[in-house]
Amino acid sequence: MIDSTTLSLLGDWKTFSLMLILAVFILYLARTYAHQAIKGFCRLISSVFRVAASAMDSTRKQLKERNREVLLEQGQQQVSRDLEREFFEISRFVQRDLGGYPQLQRQIQEEITHIHDDYQKSGQVPSALPEWVEAVDSVSKIKASDNANALNSKILDQIHNSAERQHRDNLEQARKDSAERHKCLKSMTGHWRKLSDSVDEVGGRLKEIITRSNNIDEHMTKFNDITQGTDSAVRALRASSITQFLIALIVVTIAIGGAYFNFHLIALPMSEMVGSTQRIGGVKVADLAALVIICLEMTAGIFLLESIRVTKLFPLIGSMDDRIRRVIMVASASVLIILASTESALAFMRDQIAGDLANLRASLAGIEADTSIEAGGLSVWIPLIANMTLGFILPLALTMIAIPLEYLLQTGRTVFGGILEVILSLLTSILRILASSLRHLARFLTSIYDFCIALPLWIEAMIIKTKRQTNTRTDNDDTLIEDRGIF
Amino acid sequence: MKRLRLFILFFSPLFLLSCSNAEDSKDYARGVYLLLDTSGTYTEELNQAKQVINYILATLEPGDTFAVARIDSGSFSEKDIVAKVVLDPRPSHSNRQKREFATTVNSFVKSVKSSDYTDISGGLLQGIEYLNEAKVGNKTIMIYSDLKEELPKGFVRDFDLELDGFTIKALNVTKLRADNQNPQIYLDRVGNWQKKISLGGGVWEVINDLDKPEAILL
């Protein structure tokens, strides 16, 4: 027995089945158009993605090219600066050291002349033959007789005595001359040493020139590579740029830490000057005033370093007339010193306020103030002096932020350009993948569509098949009849 | 003249901005009104209240407002304000004001005489008026009492409190002998005050453990 619920369900099932059949039938009828619509839609979206990918790729290429140009330009400027510095150093060296070369040459020549003179002086003059040799010869030729012998003997004795005396004199003279020569030779040693030192000095200086020339050669090679825009040069510059960026970032972060510390050093005393209740945009005016002072110090520092051409954040200042540049330098330095002194005074004030506050809190808490603090001992003076010193030194140290800041700005351009390039490349790939996926999605959706109307499609296929078979059979029969020649 | 005009043109928005925000700076100021119960034996608790006052003084900053008032038989009166101060914007002056305030409170605690009745509602209303006049951003009324209200004959305190933006902190709500016999009395008393404050749009807190000073942080 079928109850009413079952009947109604059956009624629903009937409706549902009817609706399903109707829907399948409609879907079957609309198959061609539906396929076209799915394919068209997917193709459209895919085209949009492809166009977007293409545009992004084009932008990436432009950006890459631009980054490359910027990198090469910066590298070229850097190497030019290095070369300029090397040439300047060489020029200074030539002016300073080789400029004194004529003097050195004259010195060497003088030393050589001295040595030559000493050499001349030390030369041994051969002593003249003794005069009595001829007399002896004459005596020996006298004819022999007793008187003559006695006379000869006497003469010879005298000659012997004279010879002995002369020999002694000659020996003494020779010794004296020899001592003189040795003296001359001894004095030559000093000149030799001087000469040797001078030659060594020249050698040392020439070595420095060789080192500098090698540096210039390296820079020139690098410069040529950059000018030619070789890939290796770009790679080297990019690596160098990233390293410099990271180092500059670390230094700037440290400087920000210093500025924060400096801010806390002067914020409290600033509230004593401008009050601590007024606010602008939710920030205390005293805090803003402290920030303004720190910013002013940094600005003065940047201008100071610009005016002495350490940094080139404002090329206009660097290219100014020397007199104006000197004025800017003096003005910046003065502002900096005044602000640093002010900060030192504020640090003193801060110490006083903090001490007063600590005493107040202690008295409110019912604690007796520390006697050593009351007495103004070392525990008071050391923090006070440290605060004041830091108050004076920190602003001066913060001026150096201009150098890493310049590096950060210069290298940041290429580093962020590189990151943007990678992002664009990634987006291009994603868009291409999406475009390709959409083409496959179109096929998948049409397959799903066909799956929904699988039954009518199967029936259609069967009908076509049967029709084809019938047609084939008819064709075969016709062929057979023709072959048999019935008609 | 042209330069002066440029100067005015450049700096006037900044000046206007600072002027327009000068009033806003009041929004950051805190106002505390502390009611001290001086009825019956509760005066013995005032030494502890002194520590609370000192702690609040230590945490207040320049620009903040602080007043201490007593709860007696008829507390809806300026005469019941023991000490009041608007802290100077300069820290050194503000510290001096705090010292003077602490001295005044100290001498009050030493010389206080207990009152016969406890007009908490009147004191609360006085506190609301005071803090509304002070135009502070953060308004807190602290009630250092056992919260048992006793009014003299003829005193009517049947009014609704306007407590939008107020925080009411009940400190050291001591348990009376009757509360010990029947704790429901204590619970009802606290509950009634909570209901009254909440109906007025205020925030209600009860802090009994005063050994934790961070509990009364503003």
XYZ file of C-alpha atoms in Angstrom:
705
model
C 0.000 0.000 0.000
C 1.466 3.349 -1.060
C 0.841 6.218 1.299
C 0.316 9.860 0.352
C 3.902 10.945 1.129
C 5.310 8.332 -1.184
C 2.875 9.407 -3.858
C 3.822 13.021 -3.523
C 7.503 12.025 -3.650
C 6.827 10.035 -6.758
C 5.027 13.039 -8.134
C 8.142 15.121 -7.353
C 10.388 12.544 -8.901
C 8.262 12.600 -11.991
C 8.499 16.373 -12.217
C 12.184 16.245 -11.508
C 12.763 13.592 -14.152
C 10.717 15.543 -16.624
C 12.641 18.703 -15.855
C 15.906 16.822 -16.133
C 15.012 15.349 -19.475
C 13.864 18.740 -20.676
C 17.035 20.384 -19.441
C 19.211 17.735 -21.053
C 17.285 18.128 -24.260
C 17.699 21.906 -24.216
C 21.362 21.537 -23.399
C 21.712 19.107 -26.272
C 20.037 21.518 -28.639
C 22.221 24.394 -27.431
C 25.395 22.315 -27.498
C 27.087 24.032 -30.426
C 26.357 27.531 -29.150
C 27.277 26.586 -25.581
C 30.605 25.207 -26.782
C 31.208 28.377 -28.738
C 30.292 30.524 -25.741
C 32.565 28.596 -23.357
C 35.447 28.584 -25.793
C 34.891 32.231 -26.709
C 34.756 33.347 -23.088
C 37.858 31.380 -22.120
C 39.675 32.600 -25.213
C 38.730 36.171 -24.368
C 39.993 35.950 -20.799
C 43.060 34.045 -21.961
C 43.770 36.777 -24.538
C 43.390 39.441 -21.889
C 45.840 37.587 -19.676
C 48.233 37.081 -22.542
C 48.069 40.758 -23.486
C 48.585 41.715 -19.847
C 51.516 39.292 -19.589
C 52.982 40.704 -22.756
C 52.568 44.287 -21.505
C 54.094 43.357 -18.174
C 56.976 41.612 -19.861
C 57.536 44.651 -22.015
C 57.508 46.860 -18.903
C 59.913 44.453 -17.217
C 62.262 44.642 -20.182
C 62.103 48.429 -20.166
C 62.703 48.464 -16.440
C 65.582 46.038 -16.825
C 67.101 48.190 -19.509
C 66.597 51.296 -17.407
C 68.067 49.592 -14.349
C 71.021 48.504 -16.413
C 71.535 52.036 -17.690
C 71.287 53.477 -14.189
C 73.630 50.839 -12.817
C 76.177 51.433 -15.559
C 75.885 55.178 -15.178
C 76.392 54.962 -11.434
C 79.260 52.538 -11.893
C 80.818 54.831 -14.461
C 80.532 57.782 -12.105
C 82.017 55.763 -9.268
C 84.957 54.541 -11.339
C 85.455 58.059 -12.709
C 85.620 59.323 -9.135
C 88.109 56.566 -8.251
C 90.210 57.370 -11.285
C 90.050 61.048 -10.507
C 91.220 60.333 -6.976
C 94.065 58.124 -8.186
C 95.199 60.754 -10.670
C 94.948 63.382 -7.992
C 97.042 61.236 -5.673
C 99.618 60.673 -8.416
C 99.665 64.355 -9.240
C 100.144 65.193 -5.580
C 102.834 62.571 -5.333
C 104.615 63.901 -8.391
C 104.397 67.456 -7.098
C 105.424 66.515 -3.605
C 108.059 63.834 -4.184
C 109.186 63.949 -7.760
C 109.048 67.739 -7.666
C 112.034 67.499 -5.357
C 113.804 65.193 -7.780
C 116.182 67.910 -9.194
C 117.254 68.620 -5.656
C 117.744 64.921 -5.050
C 119.710 64.667 -8.291
C 121.895 67.598 -7.268
C 122.408 65.946 -3.907
C 123.424 62.690 -5.589
C 125.773 64.558 -7.926
C 127.337 66.349 -4.994
C 127.824 63.062 -3.232
C 129.392 61.588 -6.345
C 131.716 64.637 -6.649
C 132.687 64.199 -3.011
C 133.403 60.547 -3.596
C 135.353 61.372 -6.720
C 137.427 63.953 -4.888
C 138.062 61.563 -2.066
C 139.013 58.956 -4.582
C 141.434 61.362 -6.201
C 142.889 62.210 -2.856
C 143.291 58.623 -1.876
C 145.358 57.905 -5.001
C 149.019 56.720 -4.181
C 151.749 58.862 -5.764
C 154.874 56.673 -6.395
C 157.820 58.042 -4.485
C 160.741 59.383 -6.558
C 163.830 57.311 -6.934
C 166.446 58.208 -4.342
C 169.070 60.652 -5.737
C 171.915 58.836 -4.185
C 171.450 55.818 -6.462
C 173.314 57.603 -9.246
C 176.043 58.696 -6.723
C 176.513 55.063 -5.655
C 176.720 54.087 -9.247
C 179.484 56.726 -9.826
C 181.374 55.628 -6.724
C 181.300 52.041 -7.825
C 182.904 53.024 -11.115
C 185.963 54.674 -9.359
C 189.205 52.604 -9.908
C 190.162 50.534 -6.952
C 193.150 51.694 -4.741
C 193.733 51.856 -0.979
C 193.098 55.543 -0.827
C 190.245 55.158 -3.113
C 188.895 52.276 -1.111
C 189.098 54.267 2.074
C 187.523 57.200 0.357
C 184.943 54.967 -1.183
C 184.237 53.373 2.079
C 183.785 56.706 3.722
C 181.591 57.950 0.926
C 179.591 54.769 1.029
C 179.186 55.054 4.765
C 177.935 58.540 4.353
C 175.709 57.413 1.548
C 174.507 54.552 3.712
C 173.746 56.925 6.525
C 171.985 59.284 4.144
C 170.083 56.366 2.645
C 169.078 55.143 6.057
C 167.891 58.605 7.035
C 166.072 59.119 3.783
C 164.531 55.680 4.069
C 163.247 56.540 7.492
C 161.910 59.841 6.234
C 160.310 58.154 3.245
C 158.765 55.461 5.393
C 157.364 58.040 7.724
C 156.047 60.052 4.803
C 154.548 56.926 3.250
C 152.828 56.059 6.508
C 151.508 59.595 6.768
C 150.254 59.482 3.178
C 148.688 56.101 3.779
C 146.917 57.401 6.876
C 145.666 60.367 4.869
C 144.337 58.058 2.161
C 142.626 55.865 4.703
C 141.064 58.976 6.166
C 139.796 59.962 2.720
C 138.460 56.476 2.136
C 136.786 56.543 5.533
C 135.052 59.827 4.735
C 133.812 58.246 1.515
C 131.742 55.701 3.480
C 129.327 58.383 4.649
C 128.866 59.648 1.119
C 128.328 56.119 -0.148
C 125.659 55.578 2.468
C 123.919 58.831 1.596
C 124.069 57.907 -2.042
C 122.653 54.466 -1.299
C 119.845 55.973 0.792
C 118.997 58.467 -1.922
C 118.830 55.712 -4.500
C 116.667 53.588 -2.181
C 114.376 56.553 -1.609
C 113.973 57.058 -5.329
C 113.281 53.334 -5.684
C 110.602 53.456 -2.954
C 108.891 56.389 -4.540
C 108.951 54.750 -7.910
C 107.368 51.656 -6.357
C 104.462 53.777 -5.123
C 104.067 55.149 -8.622
C 103.976 51.593 -9.937
C 101.295 50.650 -7.354
C 99.232 53.687 -8.273
C 99.632 52.906 -11.964
C 98.406 49.373 -11.338
C 95.380 50.794 -9.530
C 94.726 53.098 -12.446
C 95.050 50.149 -14.822
C 92.463 48.216 -12.822
C 90.108 51.166 -12.737
C 90.597 51.745 -16.445
C 89.792 48.090 -17.181
C 86.665 48.399 -15.068
C 85.788 51.683 -16.731
C 86.170 50.130 -20.188
C 83.990 47.184 -19.176
C 81.320 49.537 -17.897
C 81.520 51.742 -20.972
C 81.112 48.687 -23.183
C 78.249 47.536 -20.933
C 79.462 43.971 -20.583
C 77.337 41.492 -18.623
C 80.147 40.760 -16.200
C 80.434 44.476 -15.392
C 76.672 44.712 -14.800
C 76.751 41.626 -12.575
C 79.668 42.990 -10.572
C 77.984 46.358 -10.207
C 74.700 44.765 -9.118
C 76.418 42.621 -6.494
C 78.353 45.633 -5.277
C 75.161 47.697 -5.235
C 73.271 45.144 -3.098
C 76.189 44.882 -0.654
C 76.474 48.640 -0.365
C 72.716 48.939 0.081
C 72.689 46.433 2.931
C 75.676 48.042 4.654
C 74.146 51.496 4.255
C 70.836 50.163 5.576
C 72.524 48.754 8.683
C 74.396 51.998 9.316
C 71.258 54.096 8.796
C 69.370 51.804 11.185
C 72.087 52.316 13.784
C 71.903 56.065 13.169
C 68.124 55.966 13.642
C 68.735 54.196 16.951
C 71.134 56.995 17.891
C 68.575 59.603 16.878
C 65.939 57.854 18.989
C 68.259 57.874 21.989
C 69.060 61.511 21.318
C 65.355 62.260 21.127
C 64.775 60.790 24.571
C 67.675 62.787 25.903
C 66.069 66.099 24.991
C 62.310 65.400 24.954
C 61.858 65.846 28.717
C 63.754 69.143 29.025
C 61.966 70.418 25.922
C 58.691 69.954 27.818
C 60.121 72.317 30.427
C 60.609 74.900 27.687
C 57.487 74.537 25.563
C 55.188 72.707 27.979
C 54.037 69.146 27.696
C 50.292 69.544 27.336
C 49.930 71.111 23.898
C 49.629 68.640 21.075
C 49.576 68.744 17.301
C 47.929 65.776 15.630
C 48.065 63.835 18.890
C 51.821 64.364 19.316
C 53.161 66.505 22.122
C 54.611 69.827 20.965
C 57.638 69.152 23.180
C 58.303 65.890 21.349
C 57.862 67.625 18.007
C 60.284 70.357 19.093
C 62.851 67.712 20.075
C 62.356 66.000 16.718
C 62.739 69.302 14.895
C 66.040 69.932 16.685
C 67.335 66.502 15.706
C 66.199 66.999 12.112
C 67.890 70.400 12.044
C 71.111 68.824 13.269
C 70.945 66.181 10.575
C 70.218 68.813 7.919
C 73.132 70.941 9.100
C 75.326 67.836 9.005
C 74.209 67.000 5.479
C 74.928 70.561 4.333
C 78.320 70.481 6.023
C 79.332 67.263 4.294
C 77.941 68.578 1.018
C 79.939 71.776 1.299
C 83.170 69.871 1.900
C 82.258 67.646 -1.052
C 82.163 64.406 0.900
C 78.644 63.645 -0.322
C 76.821 64.653 -3.478
C 73.177 64.649 -2.433
C 72.844 68.236 -3.640
C 75.170 68.610 -6.632
C 74.355 72.328 -6.724
C 76.238 72.922 -3.459
C 79.261 70.998 -4.676
C 79.411 72.986 -7.877
C 79.132 76.355 -6.134
C 81.847 78.940 -6.028
C 84.478 78.130 -3.382
C 83.711 81.288 -1.424
C 79.979 80.530 -1.176
C 80.745 76.921 -0.380
C 83.014 78.052 2.447
C 80.231 80.298 3.759
C 77.798 77.351 3.754
C 80.405 75.189 5.451
C 81.035 77.717 8.219
C 77.304 78.368 8.669
C 76.480 74.640 8.875
C 79.325 73.972 11.276
C 78.253 76.905 13.457
C 74.621 75.756 13.534
C 75.794 72.272 14.381
C 78.031 73.420 17.223
C 75.298 75.689 18.614
C 72.711 72.902 18.480
C 75.139 70.417 20.014
C 75.865 72.852 22.842
C 72.126 73.408 23.308
C 71.596 69.678 23.506
C 74.348 69.406 26.052
C 72.596 72.057 28.152
C 69.276 70.268 27.702
C 70.913 67.040 28.841
C 72.010 68.863 31.987
C 68.449 70.080 32.483
C 67.094 66.600 31.921
C 69.334 65.267 34.628
C 68.026 67.884 37.041
C 64.367 67.183 36.193
C 64.842 63.425 36.366
C 66.559 63.805 39.738
C 63.735 65.977 41.026
C 61.150 63.488 39.771
C 62.991 60.594 41.412
C 63.124 62.513 44.701
C 59.428 63.307 44.463
C 58.530 59.689 43.818
C 60.735 58.589 46.681
C 59.139 61.076 49.040
C 55.639 60.075 47.898
C 56.503 56.456 48.460
C 57.775 57.384 51.912
C 61.388 56.459 51.123
C 64.220 58.653 52.321
C 66.367 60.056 49.510
C 69.751 58.400 49.051
C 72.349 60.330 51.061
C 75.078 59.841 48.463
C 72.805 61.391 45.856
C 71.959 64.243 48.176
C 75.623 64.902 48.804
C 76.258 65.290 45.070
C 78.850 62.536 44.908
C 80.226 60.585 41.974
C 76.928 58.812 41.394
C 75.458 62.185 40.507
C 78.328 63.614 38.510
C 79.094 60.624 36.330
C 75.593 60.333 34.775
C 75.422 64.101 34.497
C 78.733 64.347 32.633
C 77.847 61.304 30.518
C 74.495 62.879 29.603
C 76.091 66.182 28.699
C 78.856 64.537 26.691
C 76.382 62.398 24.818
C 74.220 65.452 24.263
C 77.157 67.155 22.600
C 78.619 64.197 20.706
C 75.452 62.554 19.370
C 74.463 65.496 17.128
C 77.974 65.588 15.703
C 77.933 61.833 15.159
C 74.521 62.071 13.506
C 75.960 64.374 10.850
C 77.741 61.336 9.426
C 74.360 59.890 8.486
C 74.676 61.818 5.217
C 77.235 59.322 3.884
C 75.225 56.090 4.359
C 72.092 58.002 3.390
C 73.637 58.911 0.063
C 74.631 55.300 -0.527
C 71.179 54.126 0.506
C 69.471 56.481 -1.921
C 71.850 55.710 -4.756
C 71.813 51.951 -4.384
C 68.154 51.833 -3.327
C 67.171 52.908 -6.847
C 68.804 49.873 -8.447
C 67.975 47.438 -5.634
C 64.282 48.317 -5.650
C 64.362 48.381 -9.443
C 65.739 44.827 -9.342
C 63.066 43.712 -6.888
C 60.363 45.282 -9.075
C 61.849 43.510 -12.059
C 61.601 40.147 -10.265
C 58.000 40.888 -9.220
C 57.057 41.816 -12.787
C 58.732 38.692 -14.078
C 56.804 36.605 -11.564
C 53.511 38.279 -12.495
C 54.217 37.728 -16.194
C 54.789 34.025 -15.564
C 51.609 33.757 -13.479
C 49.551 35.509 -16.173
C 50.983 33.235 -18.863
C 50.198 30.158 -16.794
C 46.655 31.462 -16.231
C 46.204 32.136 -19.958
C 47.372 28.642 -20.806
C 45.210 27.129 -18.055
C 42.155 28.937 -19.414
C 42.617 27.330 -22.819
C 42.662 23.928 -21.134
C 39.756 24.956 -18.952
C 37.681 25.631 -22.060
C 38.280 22.063 -23.217
C 37.494 20.741 -19.755
C 34.240 22.715 -19.521
C 33.064 21.536 -22.955
C 33.830 17.974 -21.894
C 31.805 18.464 -18.703
C 28.997 19.925 -20.826
C 29.063 16.906 -23.109
C 29.107 14.630 -20.093
C 25.848 16.210 -18.887
C 24.205 15.446 -22.208
C 25.935 12.114 -22.663
C 22.690 10.202 -23.293
C 21.387 12.255 -26.236
C 24.888 12.339 -27.635
C 25.101 8.572 -27.406
C 21.735 8.245 -29.095
C 22.896 10.657 -31.775
C 26.062 8.664 -32.270
C 24.084 5.445 -32.533
C 21.709 6.960 -35.074
C 24.606 8.270 -37.110
C 26.291 4.913 -36.907
C 23.128 3.067 -37.978
C 22.599 5.568 -40.714
C 26.138 5.130 -41.887
C 25.801 1.363 -41.841
C 22.558 1.584 -43.786
C 24.194 3.952 -46.240
C 27.178 1.649 -46.565
C 24.934 -1.340 -47.095
C 22.924 0.546 -49.720
C 26.126 1.604 -51.390
C 27.346 -1.979 -51.324
C 24.069 -3.232 -52.798
C 24.264 -0.599 -55.501
C 27.831 -1.591 -56.233
C 26.806 -5.264 -56.337
C 23.931 -4.515 -58.677
C 26.241 -2.482 -60.840
C 28.773 -5.298 -60.808
C 26.154 -7.847 -61.740
C 24.875 -5.517 -64.419
C 21.251 -5.609 -63.288
C 20.710 -2.035 -64.577
C 56.202 92.960 1.881
C 55.939 90.142 -0.592
C 58.193 88.036 1.589
C 56.080 88.783 4.643
C 52.996 87.719 2.747
C 54.705 84.509 1.696
C 55.782 83.898 5.266
C 52.237 84.368 6.557
C 50.860 82.196 3.761
C 53.299 79.438 4.569
C 53.015 79.472 8.328
C 49.352 80.324 8.812
C 48.086 76.751 8.132
C 50.616 75.458 10.646
C 49.537 78.054 13.178
C 45.861 77.317 12.600
C 46.542 73.621 12.912
C 48.328 74.096 16.210
C 45.530 76.371 17.492
C 42.821 73.980 16.422
C 44.623 71.145 18.101
C 45.394 73.105 21.258
C 41.914 72.309 22.519
C 42.332 68.714 21.541
C 45.258 68.445 23.906
C 42.685 68.483 26.745
C 41.411 65.188 25.365
C 44.661 63.563 26.375
C 44.587 64.981 29.907
C 43.394 62.761 32.724
C 41.120 63.841 35.528
C 40.860 61.994 38.836
C 38.411 62.822 41.605
C 38.958 60.803 44.757
C 36.232 60.617 47.395
C 37.356 59.726 50.906
C 34.834 58.309 53.291
C 35.206 59.990 56.682
C 32.239 58.472 58.383
C 32.407 56.349 61.545
C 35.361 54.035 61.914
C 36.313 54.283 58.254
C 38.649 57.185 59.115
C 41.087 54.506 60.296
C 41.450 53.431 56.667
C 42.564 56.880 55.555
C 46.257 56.197 56.147
C 46.075 53.598 53.417
C 44.179 56.085 51.287
C 47.148 58.425 51.622
C 49.333 55.840 49.907
C 46.806 55.520 47.098
C 46.815 59.316 46.689
C 50.612 59.384 46.577
C 50.640 56.616 44.000
C 48.148 58.492 41.834
C 50.210 61.668 42.210
C 53.315 59.825 41.051
C 51.565 58.528 37.942
C 49.919 61.783 36.913
C 51.565 63.902 34.239
C 51.643 67.623 33.475
C 48.228 68.820 32.330
C 46.311 66.250 34.399
C 43.710 67.221 37.008
C 43.443 65.707 40.462
C 41.123 66.447 43.376
C 40.561 64.783 46.717
C 37.246 65.357 48.492
C 35.762 64.032 51.696
C 32.461 62.201 52.017
C 30.580 63.526 55.006
C 26.970 64.235 55.920
C 26.399 66.510 52.935
C 29.059 65.989 50.319
C 27.552 67.935 47.426
C 29.621 70.980 48.184
C 32.894 72.570 47.041
C 33.845 72.922 50.691
C 34.341 69.185 50.875
C 37.166 69.329 48.355
C 40.292 68.833 50.442
C 42.846 69.505 47.720
C 42.708 70.078 43.997
C 45.286 70.715 41.329
C 45.698 71.104 37.590
C 49.288 70.109 36.973
C 51.423 72.722 35.245
C 52.699 71.897 31.752
C 56.293 72.313 32.986
C 57.522 69.187 34.793
C 59.473 71.086 37.483
C 56.411 73.175 38.444
C 54.215 70.128 38.276
C 56.532 68.330 40.730
C 56.278 71.251 43.146
C 52.480 71.174 42.893
C 52.496 67.464 43.643
C 54.592 68.025 46.767
C 52.217 70.723 48.009
C 49.236 68.493 47.269
C 50.742 65.600 49.209
C 51.408 67.903 52.181
C 47.811 69.163 52.167
C 46.407 65.634 52.072
C 48.787 64.564 54.795
C 47.663 67.293 57.153
C 44.000 66.523 56.320
C 44.416 62.848 57.178
C 46.036 63.791 60.474
C 43.298 66.193 61.473
C 40.200 64.539 60.009
C 37.152 64.081 62.230
C 34.577 61.416 61.482
C 31.192 62.484 60.203
C 27.811 61.154 61.318
C 26.440 60.379 57.900
C 27.774 59.227 54.506
C 26.556 61.127 51.460
C 28.235 59.171 48.673
C 25.778 60.240 45.946
C 26.314 63.926 46.715
C 30.089 63.472 46.561
C 29.746 61.570 43.296
C 27.663 64.339 41.773
C 30.200 66.918 42.939
C 32.952 64.842 41.317
C 31.014 64.618 38.028
C 30.525 68.367 37.958
C 34.161 69.035 38.786
C 35.545 66.754 36.107
C 33.056 67.988 33.506
C 34.206 71.527 34.208
C 37.842 70.470 33.969
C 37.151 69.238 30.385
C 39.572 66.354 30.585
C 39.678 63.433 28.196
C 39.837 60.609 30.702
C 37.530 61.014 33.712
C 37.872 58.766 36.731
C 36.090 59.007 40.071
C 37.451 56.858 42.852
C 35.355 56.139 45.915
C 37.371 55.104 48.908
C 34.495 53.870 51.023
C 32.542 50.880 52.269
C 29.748 52.132 49.943
C 27.170 52.227 52.739
C 25.220 55.424 52.195
C 23.516 57.068 55.193
C 21.795 60.387 54.651
C 20.634 62.872 57.265
C 16.954 63.592 57.507
C 15.664 65.840 54.758
C 18.448 65.024 52.286
C 17.193 63.691 48.975
C 19.550 61.930 46.599
C 17.040 60.486 44.193
C 18.494 61.455 40.813
C 19.969 59.808 37.745
C 23.691 60.153 37.248
C 25.089 61.295 33.872
C 28.212 59.188 33.668
C 29.012 58.967 29.977
C 32.793 58.727 29.619
C 33.326 58.209 33.353
C 35.010 55.321 35.088
C 33.981 54.817 38.692
C 36.358 52.794 40.820
C 35.328 51.683 44.274
C 38.420 51.174 46.392
C 38.797 49.218 49.583
C 35.112 48.337 49.948
C 35.360 46.962 53.450
C 32.977 44.366 54.781
C 30.897 45.503 57.724
C 29.848 43.334 60.649
C 26.388 42.900 59.156
C 27.978 41.877 55.853
C 29.782 39.116 57.634
C 26.541 37.893 59.154
C 24.764 38.057 55.849
C 27.060 38.475 52.790
C 24.021 39.115 50.625
C 23.833 42.587 52.186
C 27.340 43.349 50.894
C 26.579 41.877 47.488
C 23.346 43.845 47.235
C 25.115 47.058 48.262
C 27.814 46.693 45.648
C 25.281 45.464 43.105
C 23.062 48.501 43.634
C 25.941 50.866 43.055
C 27.024 48.972 39.968
C 23.472 49.154 38.601
C 23.265 52.870 39.320
C 26.586 53.588 37.615
C 25.850 51.373 34.626
C 22.450 52.999 34.146
C 24.189 56.354 34.097
C 26.473 55.125 31.296
C 29.606 54.773 33.399
C 32.098 51.943 33.831
C 32.131 50.325 37.264
C 35.110 48.638 38.903
C 35.731 47.379 42.422
C 39.338 47.177 43.643
C 39.858 45.787 47.096
C 43.445 44.601 46.861
C 45.357 47.859 47.162
C 48.675 46.056 47.543
C 48.676 45.869 43.773
C 48.973 49.508 42.753
C 48.762 48.613 39.064
C 45.096 47.771 39.737
C 44.305 51.453 40.140
C 46.275 52.478 37.046
C 44.435 55.105 35.146
